[in-house]
Coordinates of N, CA and C in Angstrom, one line a residue:
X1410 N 100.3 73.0 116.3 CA 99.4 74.1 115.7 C 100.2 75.1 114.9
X1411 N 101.3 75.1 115.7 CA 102.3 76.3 114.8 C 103.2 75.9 113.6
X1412 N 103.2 74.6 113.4 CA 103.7 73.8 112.5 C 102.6 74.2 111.3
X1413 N 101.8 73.8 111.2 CA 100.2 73.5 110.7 C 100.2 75.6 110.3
X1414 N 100.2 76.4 110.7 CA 99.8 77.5 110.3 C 101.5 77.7 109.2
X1415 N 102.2 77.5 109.4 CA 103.8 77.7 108.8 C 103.7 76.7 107.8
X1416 N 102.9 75.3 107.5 CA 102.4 74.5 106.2 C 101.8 75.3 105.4
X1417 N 101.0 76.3 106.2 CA 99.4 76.3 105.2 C 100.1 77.8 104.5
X1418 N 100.8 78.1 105.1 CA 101.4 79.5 104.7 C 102.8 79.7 103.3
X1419 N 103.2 78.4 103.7 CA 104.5 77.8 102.3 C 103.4 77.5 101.3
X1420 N 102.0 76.6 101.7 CA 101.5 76.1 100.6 C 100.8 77.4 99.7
X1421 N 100.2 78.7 100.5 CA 99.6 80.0 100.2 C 101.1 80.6 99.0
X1422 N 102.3 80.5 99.6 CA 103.4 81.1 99.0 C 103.5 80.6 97.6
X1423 N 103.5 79.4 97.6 CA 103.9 78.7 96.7 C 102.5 78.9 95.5
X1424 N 101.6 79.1 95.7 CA 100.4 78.7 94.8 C 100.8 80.5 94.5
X1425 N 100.5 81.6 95.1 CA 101.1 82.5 94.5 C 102.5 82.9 93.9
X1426 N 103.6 81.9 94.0 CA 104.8 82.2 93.3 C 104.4 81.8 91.7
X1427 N 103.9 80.6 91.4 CA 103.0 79.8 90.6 C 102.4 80.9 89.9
X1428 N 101.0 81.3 90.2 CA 100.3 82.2 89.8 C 101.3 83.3 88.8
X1429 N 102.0 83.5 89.7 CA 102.9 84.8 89.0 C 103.7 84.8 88.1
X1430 N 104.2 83.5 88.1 CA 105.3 82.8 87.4 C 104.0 83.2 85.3
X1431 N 103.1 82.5 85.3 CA 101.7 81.7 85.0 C 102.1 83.5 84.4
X1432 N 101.4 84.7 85.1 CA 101.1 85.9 84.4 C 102.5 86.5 83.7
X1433 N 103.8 86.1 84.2 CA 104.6 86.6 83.4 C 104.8 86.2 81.8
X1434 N 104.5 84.8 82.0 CA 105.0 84.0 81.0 C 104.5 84.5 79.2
X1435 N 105.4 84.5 78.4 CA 104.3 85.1 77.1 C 103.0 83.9 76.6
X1436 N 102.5 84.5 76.7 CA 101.2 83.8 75.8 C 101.6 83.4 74.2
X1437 N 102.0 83.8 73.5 CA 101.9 83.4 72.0 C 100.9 84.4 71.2
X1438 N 100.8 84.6 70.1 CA 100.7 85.3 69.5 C 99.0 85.9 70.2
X1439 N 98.9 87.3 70.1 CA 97.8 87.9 70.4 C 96.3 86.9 69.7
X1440 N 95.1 87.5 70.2 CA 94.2 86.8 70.0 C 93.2 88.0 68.9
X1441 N 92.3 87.4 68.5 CA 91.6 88.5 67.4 C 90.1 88.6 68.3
X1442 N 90.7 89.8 68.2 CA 89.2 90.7 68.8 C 87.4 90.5 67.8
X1443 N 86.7 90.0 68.4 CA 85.7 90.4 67.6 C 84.4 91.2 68.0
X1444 N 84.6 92.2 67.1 CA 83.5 93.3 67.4 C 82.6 93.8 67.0
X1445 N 81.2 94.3 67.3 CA 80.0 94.1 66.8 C 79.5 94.9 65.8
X1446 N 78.7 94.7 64.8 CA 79.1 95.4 63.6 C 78.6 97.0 64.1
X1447 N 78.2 97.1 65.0 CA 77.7 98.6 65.7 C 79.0 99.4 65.9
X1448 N 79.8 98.3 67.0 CA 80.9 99.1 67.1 C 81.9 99.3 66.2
X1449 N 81.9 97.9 65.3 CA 82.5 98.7 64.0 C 82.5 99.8 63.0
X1450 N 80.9 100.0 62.9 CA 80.9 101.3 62.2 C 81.1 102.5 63.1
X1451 N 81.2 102.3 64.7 CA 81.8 103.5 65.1 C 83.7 103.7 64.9
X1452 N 84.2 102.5 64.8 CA 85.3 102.7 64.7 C 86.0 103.2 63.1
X1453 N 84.8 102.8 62.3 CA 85.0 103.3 60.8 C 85.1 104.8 60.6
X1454 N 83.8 105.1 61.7 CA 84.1 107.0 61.8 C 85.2 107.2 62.2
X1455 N 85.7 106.9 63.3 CA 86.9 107.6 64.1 C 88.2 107.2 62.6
X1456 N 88.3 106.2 62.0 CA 89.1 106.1 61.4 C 89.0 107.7 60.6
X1457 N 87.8 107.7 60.1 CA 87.7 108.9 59.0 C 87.9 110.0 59.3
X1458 N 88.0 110.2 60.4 CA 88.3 111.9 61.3 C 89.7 111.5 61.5
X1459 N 90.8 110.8 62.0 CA 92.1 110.5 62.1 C 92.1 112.2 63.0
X1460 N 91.1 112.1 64.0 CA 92.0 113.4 64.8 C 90.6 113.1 66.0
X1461 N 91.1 113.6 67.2 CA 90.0 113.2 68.8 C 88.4 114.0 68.8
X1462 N 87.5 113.3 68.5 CA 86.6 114.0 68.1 C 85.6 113.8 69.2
X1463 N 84.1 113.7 69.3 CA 83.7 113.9 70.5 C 82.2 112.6 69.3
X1464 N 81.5 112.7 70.4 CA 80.6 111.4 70.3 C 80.0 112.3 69.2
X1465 N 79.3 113.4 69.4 CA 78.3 114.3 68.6 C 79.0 114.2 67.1
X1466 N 80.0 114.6 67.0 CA 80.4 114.1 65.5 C 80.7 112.7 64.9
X1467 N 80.8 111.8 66.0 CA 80.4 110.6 65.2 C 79.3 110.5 64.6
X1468 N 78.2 110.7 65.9 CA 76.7 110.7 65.4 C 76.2 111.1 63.8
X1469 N 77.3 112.3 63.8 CA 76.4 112.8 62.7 C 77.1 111.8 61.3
X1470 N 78.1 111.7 61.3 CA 78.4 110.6 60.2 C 77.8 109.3 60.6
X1471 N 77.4 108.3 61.7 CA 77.5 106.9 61.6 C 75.2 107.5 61.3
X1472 N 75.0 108.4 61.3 CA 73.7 108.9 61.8 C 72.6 107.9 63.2
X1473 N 73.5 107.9 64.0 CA 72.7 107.3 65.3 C 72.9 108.3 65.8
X1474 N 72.1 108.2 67.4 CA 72.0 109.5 68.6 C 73.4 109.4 69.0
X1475 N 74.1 110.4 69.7 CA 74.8 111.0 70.2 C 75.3 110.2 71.6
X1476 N 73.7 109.5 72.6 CA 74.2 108.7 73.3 C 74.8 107.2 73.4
X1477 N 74.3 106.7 71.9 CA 74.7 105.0 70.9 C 75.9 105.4 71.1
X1478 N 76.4 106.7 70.2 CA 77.9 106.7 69.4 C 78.8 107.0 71.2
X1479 N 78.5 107.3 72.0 CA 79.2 107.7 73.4 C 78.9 106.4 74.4
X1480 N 78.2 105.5 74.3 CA 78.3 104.2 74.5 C 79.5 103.6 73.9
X1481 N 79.4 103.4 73.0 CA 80.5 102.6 71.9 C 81.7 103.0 72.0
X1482 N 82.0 104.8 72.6 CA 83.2 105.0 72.3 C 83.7 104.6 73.6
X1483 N 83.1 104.7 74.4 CA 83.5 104.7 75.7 C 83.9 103.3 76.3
X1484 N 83.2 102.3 75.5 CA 83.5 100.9 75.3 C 84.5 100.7 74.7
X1485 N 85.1 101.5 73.5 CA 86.7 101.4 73.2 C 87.5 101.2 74.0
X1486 N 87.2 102.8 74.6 CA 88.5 103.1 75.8 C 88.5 102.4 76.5
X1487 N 87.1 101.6 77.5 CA 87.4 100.0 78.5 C 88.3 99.4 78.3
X1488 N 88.2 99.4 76.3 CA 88.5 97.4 75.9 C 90.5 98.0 75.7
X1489 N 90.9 99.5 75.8 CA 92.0 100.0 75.3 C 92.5 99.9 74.0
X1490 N 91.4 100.5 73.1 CA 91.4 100.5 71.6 C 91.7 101.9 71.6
X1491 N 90.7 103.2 72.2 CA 91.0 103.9 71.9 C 91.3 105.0 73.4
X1492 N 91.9 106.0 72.7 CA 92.0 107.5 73.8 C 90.9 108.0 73.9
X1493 N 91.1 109.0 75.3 CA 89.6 109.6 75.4 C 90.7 110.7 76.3
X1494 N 90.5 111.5 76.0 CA 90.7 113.3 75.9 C 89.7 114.1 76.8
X1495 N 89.8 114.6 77.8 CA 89.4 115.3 78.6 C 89.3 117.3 78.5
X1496 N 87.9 117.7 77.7 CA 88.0 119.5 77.6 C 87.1 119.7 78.1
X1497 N 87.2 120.2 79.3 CA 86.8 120.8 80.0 C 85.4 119.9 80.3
X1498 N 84.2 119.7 80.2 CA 83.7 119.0 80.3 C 83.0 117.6 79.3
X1499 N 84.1 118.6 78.1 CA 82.9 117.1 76.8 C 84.5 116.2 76.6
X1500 N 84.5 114.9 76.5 CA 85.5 113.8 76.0 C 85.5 114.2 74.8
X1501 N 87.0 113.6 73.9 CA 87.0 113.6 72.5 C 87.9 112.0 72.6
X1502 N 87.6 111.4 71.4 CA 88.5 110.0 71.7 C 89.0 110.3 70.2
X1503 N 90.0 109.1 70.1 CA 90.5 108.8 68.9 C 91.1 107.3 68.9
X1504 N 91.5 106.5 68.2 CA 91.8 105.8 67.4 C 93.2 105.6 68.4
X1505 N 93.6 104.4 68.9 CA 95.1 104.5 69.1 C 96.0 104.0 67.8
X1506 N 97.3 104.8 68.2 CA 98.0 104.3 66.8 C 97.9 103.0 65.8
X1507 N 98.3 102.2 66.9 CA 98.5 100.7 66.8 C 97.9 100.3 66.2
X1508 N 96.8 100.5 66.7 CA 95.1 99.8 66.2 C 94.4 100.5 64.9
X1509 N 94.9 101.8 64.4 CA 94.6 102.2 63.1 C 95.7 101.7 62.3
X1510 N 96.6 101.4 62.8 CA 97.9 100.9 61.9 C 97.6 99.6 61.0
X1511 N 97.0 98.8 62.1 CA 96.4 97.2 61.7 C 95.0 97.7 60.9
X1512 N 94.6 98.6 60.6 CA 93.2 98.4 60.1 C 92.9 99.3 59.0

């Protein structure tokens, strides 16, 4: 029986040594994001402000509500496109470098 639990436990090790090995390894060249033309035009605004602004000023440039444009941004920061900035109680996001760099 104690044989049998010390098997099942090499075999547990081993499928996680595996696994790990599997997440270090590089992937090859990044993959292309595709994003909906909604959220694209929110990311068009943020480009055009190039400074952390808050959902209410997207709105008024992409002209949707306030809660569209704070969906979308907030779906950036999920996906790690963009920052989100904490004042006091309103977010401001912006654009990460990288990602305005490529665009």
């Amino acid at each position: 029986m104690f044989e049998k639990i010390l098997h099942k436990i090499d075999v547990i090790d081993a499928r996680v040594a595996a696994i790990s090995q599997e997440l270090k390894a590089p992937h090859g060249a990044m993959q292309p994001i595709f994003l909906s033309v909604s959220i694209q035009t929110t990311i068009n605004a943020l480009k055009a402000f190039r400074e952390p602004v808050t959902a209410e000023q997207i709105s008024a440039v992409t002209g949707r509500v306030r809660a569209v444009e704070s969906m979308h941004l907030n779906e950036l920061f999920r996906m790690g496109l963009a920052r989100e900035e904490k004042r006091s109680r309103t977010a401001f996001f912006s654009l990460k470098e990288e990602f305005f760099a490529k665009g």
